[in-house]
mmCIF file of C-alpha atoms in Angstrom:
data_model
loop_
_atom_site.group_PDB
_atom_site.id
_atom_site.type_symbol
_atom_site.label_atom_id
_atom_site.label_comp_id
_atom_site.label_asym_id
_atom_site.label_seq_id
_atom_site.Cartn_x
_atom_site.Cartn_y
_atom_site.Cartn_z
ATOM 1 C CA MET A 870 85.457 94.787 71.744
ATOM 2 C CA THR A 871 87.822 97.149 73.549
ATOM 3 C CA PHE A 872 87.681 99.731 76.332
ATOM 4 C CA ASP A 873 90.573 101.769 74.922
ATOM 5 C CA HIS A 874 88.742 104.840 73.695
ATOM 6 C CA PRO A 875 90.384 107.854 75.408
ATOM 7 C CA ILE A 876 87.089 109.425 76.524
ATOM 8 C CA GLN A 877 86.089 106.280 78.423
ATOM 9 C CA ARG A 878 86.569 106.540 82.177
ATOM 10 C CA PRO A 879 88.479 103.754 83.959
ATOM 11 C CA SER A 880 86.608 100.996 85.764
ATOM 12 C CA GLY A 881 85.788 101.284 89.449
ATOM 13 C CA GLN A 882 83.864 104.560 89.302
ATOM 14 C CA TRP A 883 80.789 103.229 91.118
ATOM 15 C CA LYS A 884 80.256 102.524 94.800
ATOM 16 C CA ILE A 885 79.307 99.029 95.997
ATOM 17 C CA GLU A 886 75.693 100.217 96.465
ATOM 18 C CA ASP A 887 75.574 101.241 92.795
ATOM 19 C CA ASN A 888 77.062 97.906 91.733
ATOM 20 C CA SER A 889 74.400 96.060 93.713
ATOM 21 C CA LEU A 890 71.568 98.119 92.229
ATOM 22 C CA LEU A 891 72.820 97.303 88.737
ATOM 23 C CA ILE A 892 72.609 93.560 89.441
ATOM 24 C CA HIS A 893 69.181 94.075 91.020
ATOM 25 C CA SER A 894 68.019 96.053 87.971
ATOM 26 C CA SER A 895 69.019 93.241 85.635
ATOM 27 C CA LEU A 896 66.672 90.971 87.579
ATOM 28 C CA THR A 897 63.753 93.356 88.056
ATOM 29 C CA LEU A 898 63.843 96.311 85.659
ATOM 30 C CA PHE A 899 66.256 97.062 82.809
ATOM 31 C CA VAL A 900 69.843 98.162 82.174
ATOM 32 C CA PRO A 901 70.660 101.076 79.823
ATOM 33 C CA ASP A 902 72.184 100.337 76.431
ATOM 34 C CA VAL A 903 75.932 100.200 75.892
ATOM 35 C CA TYR A 904 77.319 102.471 73.163
ATOM 36 C CA ALA A 905 80.352 101.593 71.058
ATOM 37 C CA VAL A 906 82.179 103.031 68.063
ATOM 38 C CA GLN A 907 83.001 100.835 65.089
ATOM 39 C CA THR A 908 86.658 101.428 64.234
ATOM 40 C CA PRO A 909 88.570 99.690 61.417
ATOM 41 C CA LYS A 910 91.975 98.402 62.541
ATOM 42 C CA ILE A 911 94.722 96.301 60.972
ATOM 43 C CA ILE A 912 95.277 93.058 62.900
ATOM 44 C CA ASN A 913 97.595 90.377 61.483
ATOM 45 C CA GLU A 914 97.726 92.313 58.207
ATOM 46 C CA LYS A 915 93.939 92.165 57.874
ATOM 47 C CA GLN A 916 91.479 95.023 58.304
ATOM 48 C CA VAL A 917 88.824 94.170 60.859
ATOM 49 C CA ASN A 918 86.153 96.149 62.666
ATOM 50 C CA VAL A 919 86.879 96.738 66.356
ATOM 51 C CA TYR A 920 84.195 98.078 68.678
ATOM 52 C CA ASP A 921 85.413 100.669 71.201
ATOM 53 C CA VAL A 922 82.995 101.188 74.100
ATOM 54 C CA ILE A 923 82.372 104.889 74.796
ATOM 55 C CA ASP A 924 79.559 104.478 77.337
ATOM 56 C CA GLY A 925 78.874 101.366 79.394
ATOM 57 C CA GLN A 926 82.272 100.150 80.581
ATOM 58 C CA GLN A 927 81.211 100.411 84.235
ATOM 59 C CA ARG A 928 78.113 98.266 83.644
ATOM 60 C CA LEU A 929 79.972 95.576 81.690
ATOM 61 C CA THR A 930 82.865 95.301 84.137
ATOM 62 C CA ILE A 931 80.501 95.185 87.141
ATOM 63 C CA PHE A 932 78.604 92.228 85.650
ATOM 64 C CA TYR A 933 81.921 90.488 84.966
ATOM 65 C CA SER A 934 83.230 91.265 88.448
ATOM 66 C CA TYR A 935 80.078 90.018 90.179
ATOM 67 C CA ARG A 936 80.053 86.772 88.245
ATOM 68 C CA LYS A 937 83.687 86.291 89.325
ATOM 69 C CA ASP A 938 82.546 86.545 92.992
ATOM 70 C CA GLU A 939 84.543 89.754 93.538
ATOM 71 C CA PHE A 940 81.901 91.475 95.673
ATOM 72 C CA ALA A 941 78.763 90.713 97.678
ATOM 73 C CA LEU A 942 75.482 92.571 97.206
ATOM 74 C CA THR A 943 74.334 95.175 99.716
ATOM 75 C CA LYS A 944 70.866 95.229 101.297
ATOM 76 C CA LEU A 945 68.310 94.976 98.471
ATOM 77 C CA GLU A 946 64.605 94.445 97.972
ATOM 78 C CA PRO A 947 63.695 90.794 97.262
ATOM 79 C CA VAL A 948 63.433 89.928 93.569
ATOM 80 C CA THR A 949 60.653 87.987 91.850
ATOM 81 C CA LEU A 950 61.736 86.162 88.714
ATOM 82 C CA GLU A 951 59.461 86.202 85.669
ATOM 83 C CA SER A 952 60.678 82.724 84.727
ATOM 84 C CA ASN A 953 59.083 80.952 87.709
ATOM 85 C CA GLY A 954 57.255 83.628 89.737
ATOM 86 C CA GLU A 955 59.362 82.801 92.812
ATOM 87 C CA THR A 956 60.701 85.520 95.143
ATOM 88 C CA TYR A 957 64.297 85.479 96.408
ATOM 89 C CA ASP A 958 66.195 87.495 98.995
ATOM 90 C CA ILE A 959 69.616 88.150 97.426
ATOM 91 C CA SER A 960 70.942 90.701 99.951
ATOM 92 C CA GLY A 961 74.542 90.104 101.043
ATOM 93 C CA LEU A 962 75.139 87.285 98.572
ATOM 94 C CA ARG A 963 77.985 86.742 96.145
ATOM 95 C CA PHE A 964 77.166 85.246 92.750
ATOM 96 C CA SER A 965 78.173 81.738 93.794
ATOM 97 C CA GLU A 966 75.824 81.975 96.807
ATOM 98 C CA LEU A 967 72.729 82.854 94.756
ATOM 99 C CA PRO A 968 70.045 80.253 94.094
ATOM 100 C CA GLU A 969 70.677 78.516 90.792
ATOM 101 C CA GLU A 970 67.556 80.073 89.253
ATOM 102 C CA VAL A 971 68.841 83.596 90.005
ATOM 103 C CA GLN A 972 72.284 82.750 88.640
ATOM 104 C CA ASP A 973 70.674 81.512 85.418
ATOM 105 C CA SER A 974 68.662 84.724 85.150
ATOM 106 C CA ILE A 975 71.800 86.873 85.461
ATOM 107 C CA ASN A 976 73.762 84.690 83.040
ATOM 108 C CA SER A 977 71.005 84.906 80.439
ATOM 109 C CA PHE A 978 70.495 88.675 80.810
ATOM 110 C CA MET A 979 71.010 90.480 77.498
ATOM 111 C CA ILE A 980 72.493 93.989 77.280
ATOM 112 C CA THR A 981 71.664 95.933 74.132
ATOM 113 C CA PHE A 982 74.621 97.366 72.205
ATOM 114 C CA ARG A 983 74.238 100.398 70.006
ATOM 115 C CA VAL A 984 77.078 100.857 67.518
ATOM 116 C CA LEU A 985 77.999 104.204 65.991
ATOM 117 C CA GLU A 986 79.105 103.788 62.389
ATOM 118 C CA PHE A 987 80.533 106.689 60.402
ATOM 119 C CA ASP A 988 80.443 107.666 56.772
ATOM 120 C CA GLU A 989 83.578 108.958 55.074
ATOM 121 C CA ASN A 990 82.613 112.620 55.468
ATOM 122 C CA ASP A 991 81.372 112.438 59.071
ATOM 123 C CA ASP A 992 83.155 114.427 61.781
ATOM 124 C CA GLU A 993 83.782 111.379 63.975
ATOM 125 C CA GLU A 994 85.364 113.297 66.868
ATOM 126 C CA SER A 995 82.527 115.799 67.100
ATOM 127 C CA ILE A 996 79.815 113.127 66.935
ATOM 128 C CA ILE A 997 81.460 111.003 69.658
ATOM 129 C CA ASP A 998 81.870 114.013 71.955
ATOM 130 C CA THR A 999 78.224 114.983 71.424
ATOM 131 C CA VAL A 1000 77.001 111.464 72.177
ATOM 132 C CA PHE A 1001 79.188 111.268 75.299
ATOM 133 C CA TYR A 1002 77.930 114.584 76.668
ATOM 134 C CA ARG A 1003 74.287 113.696 76.011
ATOM 135 C CA LEU A 1004 74.549 110.219 77.518
ATOM 136 C CA ASN A 1005 76.214 111.614 80.623
ATOM 137 C CA ASN A 1006 74.125 114.758 81.015
ATOM 138 C CA GLY A 1007 73.032 114.909 84.642
ATOM 139 C CA LYS A 1008 75.152 111.887 85.622
ATOM 140 C CA PRO A 1009 78.083 112.142 88.067
ATOM 141 C CA VAL A 1010 80.878 112.362 85.492
ATOM 142 C CA SER A 1011 83.706 114.418 87.005
ATOM 143 C CA LYS A 1012 84.386 117.924 85.712
ATOM 144 C CA GLU A 1013 87.985 116.836 85.196
ATOM 145 C CA HIS A 1014 86.929 114.076 82.823
ATOM 146 C CA LEU A 1015 84.606 116.391 80.889
ATOM 147 C CA ALA A 1016 87.501 118.853 80.510
ATOM 148 C CA PHE A 1017 89.632 116.026 79.093
ATOM 149 C CA VAL A 1018 86.877 115.081 76.641
ATOM 150 C CA SER A 1019 86.792 118.709 75.450
ATOM 151 C CA ALA A 1020 90.363 118.403 74.148
ATOM 152 C CA SER A 1021 91.159 117.362 70.587
ATOM 153 C CA LYS A 1022 91.418 113.712 69.652
ATOM 154 C CA LYS A 1023 95.203 114.107 69.415
ATOM 155 C CA VAL A 1024 95.400 115.309 73.024
ATOM 156 C CA GLN A 1025 92.947 112.639 74.217
ATOM 157 C CA ASN A 1026 95.041 109.924 72.567
ATOM 158 C CA TYR A 1027 98.229 111.407 74.002
ATOM 159 C CA GLY A 1028 96.793 111.439 77.519
ATOM 160 C CA HIS A 1029 95.319 107.956 77.213
ATOM 161 C CA GLU A 1030 98.659 106.595 76.000
ATOM 162 C CA ARG A 1031 100.649 108.210 78.826
ATOM 163 C CA ILE A 1032 98.263 107.053 81.555
ATOM 164 C CA ASN A 1033 98.188 103.460 80.343
ATOM 165 C CA LYS A 1034 101.742 102.950 79.106
ATOM 166 C CA SER A 1035 104.199 105.497 80.527
ATOM 167 C CA GLY A 1036 106.340 104.608 83.520
ATOM 168 C CA LEU A 1037 105.686 107.994 85.102
ATOM 169 C CA PHE A 1038 101.967 107.381 85.579
ATOM 170 C CA LEU A 1039 102.177 103.604 86.008
ATOM 171 C CA ASN A 1040 105.115 103.300 88.394
ATOM 172 C CA VAL A 1041 106.132 106.680 89.830
ATOM 173 C CA ALA A 1042 103.295 109.197 90.216
ATOM 174 C CA HIS A 1043 101.154 109.170 93.359
ATOM 175 C CA PHE A 1044 97.438 109.280 92.546
ATOM 176 C CA PRO A 1045 95.129 107.772 95.212
ATOM 177 C CA GLU A 1046 92.166 105.665 94.041
ATOM 178 C CA GLY A 1047 89.665 108.484 94.550
ATOM 179 C CA SER A 1048 91.878 110.824 92.564
ATOM 180 C CA ILE A 1049 92.085 108.342 89.690
ATOM 181 C CA LYS A 1050 88.296 107.970 89.633
ATOM 182 C CA LYS A 1051 87.994 111.750 89.404
ATOM 183 C CA SER A 1052 90.314 111.763 86.347
ATOM 184 C CA ASP A 1053 93.018 113.774 88.132
ATOM 185 C CA ARG A 1054 95.687 112.102 85.969
ATOM 186 C CA GLN A 1055 93.998 113.448 82.852
ATOM 187 C CA MET A 1056 93.731 116.916 84.388
ATOM 188 C CA CYS A 1057 97.418 116.794 85.376
ATOM 189 C CA ILE A 1058 98.339 116.057 81.763
ATOM 190 C CA LEU A 1059 96.204 118.938 80.479
ATOM 191 C CA GLN A 1060 97.817 121.320 82.976
ATOM 192 C CA SER A 1061 101.275 120.026 82.006
ATOM 193 C CA ILE A 1062 100.494 120.696 78.326
ATOM 194 C CA ILE A 1063 99.561 124.282 79.202
ATOM 195 C CA ILE A 1064 102.939 124.714 80.913
ATOM 196 C CA ALA A 1065 104.936 122.996 78.149
ATOM 197 C CA GLY A 1066 103.126 124.949 75.431
ATOM 198 C CA LYS A 1067 103.411 128.267 77.311
ATOM 199 C CA LEU A 1068 99.688 128.824 76.855
ATOM 200 C CA ASP A 1069 98.050 131.747 78.603
ATOM 201 C CA PHE A 1070 95.578 130.658 81.272
ATOM 202 C CA PRO A 1071 93.321 132.491 83.755
ATOM 203 C CA SER A 1072 93.588 129.584 86.228
ATOM 204 C CA PHE A 1073 94.080 125.835 86.430
ATOM 205 C CA SER A 1074 90.414 125.283 87.321
ATOM 206 C CA THR A 1075 88.582 122.621 85.311
ATOM 207 C CA LYS A 1076 86.347 125.253 83.690
ATOM 208 C CA ASP A 1077 89.272 127.365 82.480
ATOM 209 C CA VAL A 1078 91.325 124.357 81.372
ATOM 210 C CA GLU A 1079 88.356 123.051 79.390
ATOM 211 C CA ALA A 1080 88.015 126.431 77.636
ATOM 212 C CA ILE A 1081 91.734 126.501 76.781
ATOM 213 C CA PHE A 1082 91.593 123.129 75.050
ATOM 214 C CA LYS A 1083 88.467 124.063 73.150
ATOM 215 C CA GLN A 1084 90.155 127.211 71.858
ATOM 216 C CA ASN A 1085 93.718 126.046 71.170
ATOM 217 C CA GLU A 1086 95.238 123.526 68.801
ATOM 218 C CA ILE A 1087 98.129 121.789 70.539
ATOM 219 C CA GLU A 1088 101.296 121.454 68.455
ATOM 220 C CA ASP A 1089 103.178 118.167 68.166
ATOM 221 C CA GLU A 1090 106.306 119.976 69.364
ATOM 222 C CA THR A 1091 104.580 120.785 72.668
ATOM 223 C CA LEU A 1092 103.744 117.130 73.251
ATOM 224 C CA GLN A 1093 107.315 116.129 72.392
ATOM 225 C CA LEU A 1094 108.674 118.650 74.913
ATOM 226 C CA LEU A 1095 106.282 117.334 77.533
ATOM 227 C CA ASP A 1096 107.383 113.764 76.808
ATOM 228 C CA SER A 1097 111.010 114.718 77.459
ATOM 229 C CA ALA A 1098 110.052 116.308 80.801
ATOM 230 C CA TYR A 1099 107.883 113.330 81.800
ATOM 231 C CA ASN A 1100 110.727 110.929 80.955
ATOM 232 C CA ASN A 1101 113.122 112.958 83.103
ATOM 233 C CA ILE A 1102 110.708 112.959 86.048
ATOM 234 C CA GLU A 1103 110.351 109.188 85.718
ATOM 235 C CA LYS A 1104 114.143 108.694 85.643
ATOM 236 C CA THR A 1105 114.576 111.017 88.626
ATOM 237 C CA PHE A 1106 112.295 109.099 90.976
ATOM 238 C CA GLN A 1107 112.106 105.624 89.336
ATOM 239 C CA ASP A 1108 109.836 104.232 92.073
ATOM 240 C CA LYS A 1109 106.499 105.374 93.523
ATOM 241 C CA SER A 1110 106.931 108.779 95.188
ATOM 242 C CA LYS A 1111 104.435 110.812 97.196
ATOM 243 C CA PHE A 1112 106.162 113.935 95.869
ATOM 244 C CA VAL A 1113 105.117 113.163 92.284
ATOM 245 C CA THR A 1114 101.542 114.434 92.495
ATOM 246 C CA LYS A 1115 98.992 116.298 90.413
ATOM 247 C CA VAL A 1116 100.062 119.593 91.991
ATOM 248 C CA ASN A 1117 103.819 119.025 91.728
ATOM 249 C CA ILE A 1118 104.141 117.430 88.276
ATOM 250 C CA PRO A 1119 103.436 120.587 86.186
ATOM 251 C CA SER A 1120 105.993 122.552 88.248
ATOM 252 C CA MET A 1121 108.610 119.843 87.681
ATOM 253 C CA VAL A 1122 107.780 119.903 83.964
ATOM 254 C CA ALA A 1123 108.525 123.642 83.922
ATOM 255 C CA LEU A 1124 111.811 123.138 85.799
ATOM 256 C CA PHE A 1125 113.077 120.507 83.362
ATOM 257 C CA LEU A 1126 112.031 122.543 80.307
ATOM 258 C CA ASN A 1127 113.464 125.841 81.596
ATOM 259 C CA ASN A 1128 116.929 124.543 82.522
ATOM 260 C CA SER A 1129 119.493 122.905 80.273
ATOM 261 C CA ASP A 1130 121.381 120.798 82.830
ATOM 262 C CA GLN A 1131 118.913 117.947 83.239
ATOM 263 C CA GLU A 1132 121.191 115.988 85.563
ATOM 264 C CA LYS A 1133 121.391 118.888 88.022
ATOM 265 C CA VAL A 1134 117.617 119.359 87.874
ATOM 266 C CA SER A 1135 117.211 115.661 88.617
ATOM 267 C CA ALA A 1136 119.671 115.823 91.524
ATOM 268 C CA PHE A 1137 117.887 118.865 92.933
ATOM 269 C CA LEU A 1138 114.449 117.238 92.747
ATOM 270 C CA GLN A 1139 115.736 114.087 94.443
ATOM 271 C CA TRP A 1140 117.151 116.253 97.226
ATOM 272 C CA TYR A 1141 114.171 118.592 97.490
ATOM 273 C CA SER A 1142 111.594 115.797 97.592
ATOM 274 C CA GLN A 1143 113.225 114.693 100.855
ATOM 275 C CA ASN A 1144 114.189 118.098 102.291
ATOM 276 C CA ASN A 1145 111.336 120.488 101.477
ATOM 277 C CA LYS A 1146 110.027 122.546 104.356
ATOM 278 C CA LYS A 1147 106.633 123.946 105.187
ATOM 279 C CA GLY A 1148 106.424 127.573 104.085
ATOM 280 C CA ASP A 1149 109.464 127.529 101.792
ATOM 281 C CA SER A 1150 109.336 129.459 98.504
ATOM 282 C CA TYR A 1151 107.639 126.508 96.783
ATOM 283 C CA ARG A 1152 105.389 124.942 99.404
ATOM 284 C CA ARG A 1153 103.844 128.254 100.442
ATOM 285 C CA TYR A 1154 102.024 128.145 97.087
ATOM 286 C CA CYS A 1155 100.863 124.529 97.486
ATOM 287 C CA VAL A 1156 98.127 125.184 100.026
ATOM 288 C CA GLY A 1157 94.695 126.727 99.502
ATOM 289 C CA GLY A 1158 93.554 127.841 96.053
ATOM 290 C CA THR A 1159 96.188 125.805 94.212
ATOM 291 C CA THR A 1160 94.432 126.363 90.853
ATOM 292 C CA LYS A 1161 94.676 130.163 90.971
ATOM 293 C CA LYS A 1162 97.033 131.667 88.403
ATOM 294 C CA ASP A 1163 99.265 133.398 90.954
ATOM 295 C CA GLN A 1164 99.521 130.132 92.918
ATOM 296 C CA VAL A 1165 100.515 128.170 89.794
ATOM 297 C CA TRP A 1166 103.212 130.665 88.832
ATOM 298 C CA GLY A 1167 104.232 130.950 92.475
ATOM 299 C CA ARG A 1168 105.017 127.226 92.459
ATOM 300 C CA VAL A 1169 106.873 127.400 89.135
ATOM 301 C CA ASN A 1170 108.953 130.427 90.166
ATOM 302 C CA GLY A 1171 109.430 129.172 93.716
ATOM 303 C CA LEU A 1172 110.813 125.825 92.554
ATOM 304 C CA GLN A 1173 113.111 127.638 90.118
ATOM 305 C CA ALA A 1174 114.402 129.894 92.931
ATOM 306 C CA LEU A 1175 115.143 126.892 95.132
ATOM 307 C CA TYR A 1176 116.915 125.178 92.240
ATOM 308 C CA ASN A 1177 119.048 128.278 91.605
ATOM 309 C CA HIS A 1178 120.049 128.325 95.271
ATOM 310 C CA PHE A 1179 120.838 124.588 95.162
ATOM 311 C CA VAL A 1180 123.104 125.058 92.098
ATOM 312 C CA SER A 1181 124.799 128.067 93.657
ATOM 313 C CA GLU A 1182 125.585 126.204 96.878
ATOM 314 C CA SER A 1183 126.768 123.058 95.113
ATOM 315 C CA SER A 1184 129.225 125.062 92.974
ATOM 316 C CA GLU A 1185 130.890 126.758 95.940
#
């Protein structure tokens, strides 16, 4: 079983109160089914069926985390076990602090798995997207994540690969925990693709970005161009930088793709990340309404103007 499907949100989405209620529900009520996709993969030269979870990662990881003593329960109603009819107050307790009977009940709790299997002619991508939307209808899934799910499987896989394996997103970019939970990294990648592919856009809002990726097929060449820009941003900063953010990354992508001297662009960005000033021709477009079209192009053109000035001064 894996949690690698690109539409699956990362762990840690729930608050501690939600985690506690899940544990309480396993003792008193029920826990919703987990959904997975059966995917054939070649492992050690043999084809085997791998099950990718598309809904339920939060529930599974919370059970694992609690049993590892990684959090204590919040204030909860006492639980009465069916096995012995006894009532227990479990508020504030870690797993290791629970009465043995309650531990046994949690350890023996069974979660139902529902596996989606596909026939040769099934539209796998469409079916998975439909299931995801229906399972999460009315639940607090971020608009950013739903926009990412609206993209083609190729784009989803591209984004998933960059977030989990590229140095830019692992070691350099600055995305706070709350931003990661909201899928801001995925949205940043979608916005970067729009810039790299020179796609027309009414705004960078989640609604408009979602519509763009429903309506446009993204070429491999666009993703290759974006990779080159991402690699250059990573080489420029190397270590974690508070300048490499969701707002700034698409503008830096444009700067690298619109100028041939990559070393000068890199030198400029290193300098500007330390010497930018409030109200300059870039930062004036980084406050208030940053998703509006004129703000997006204001940042792109403003950064280009500052780069031109930097090159002009350095050549004198």
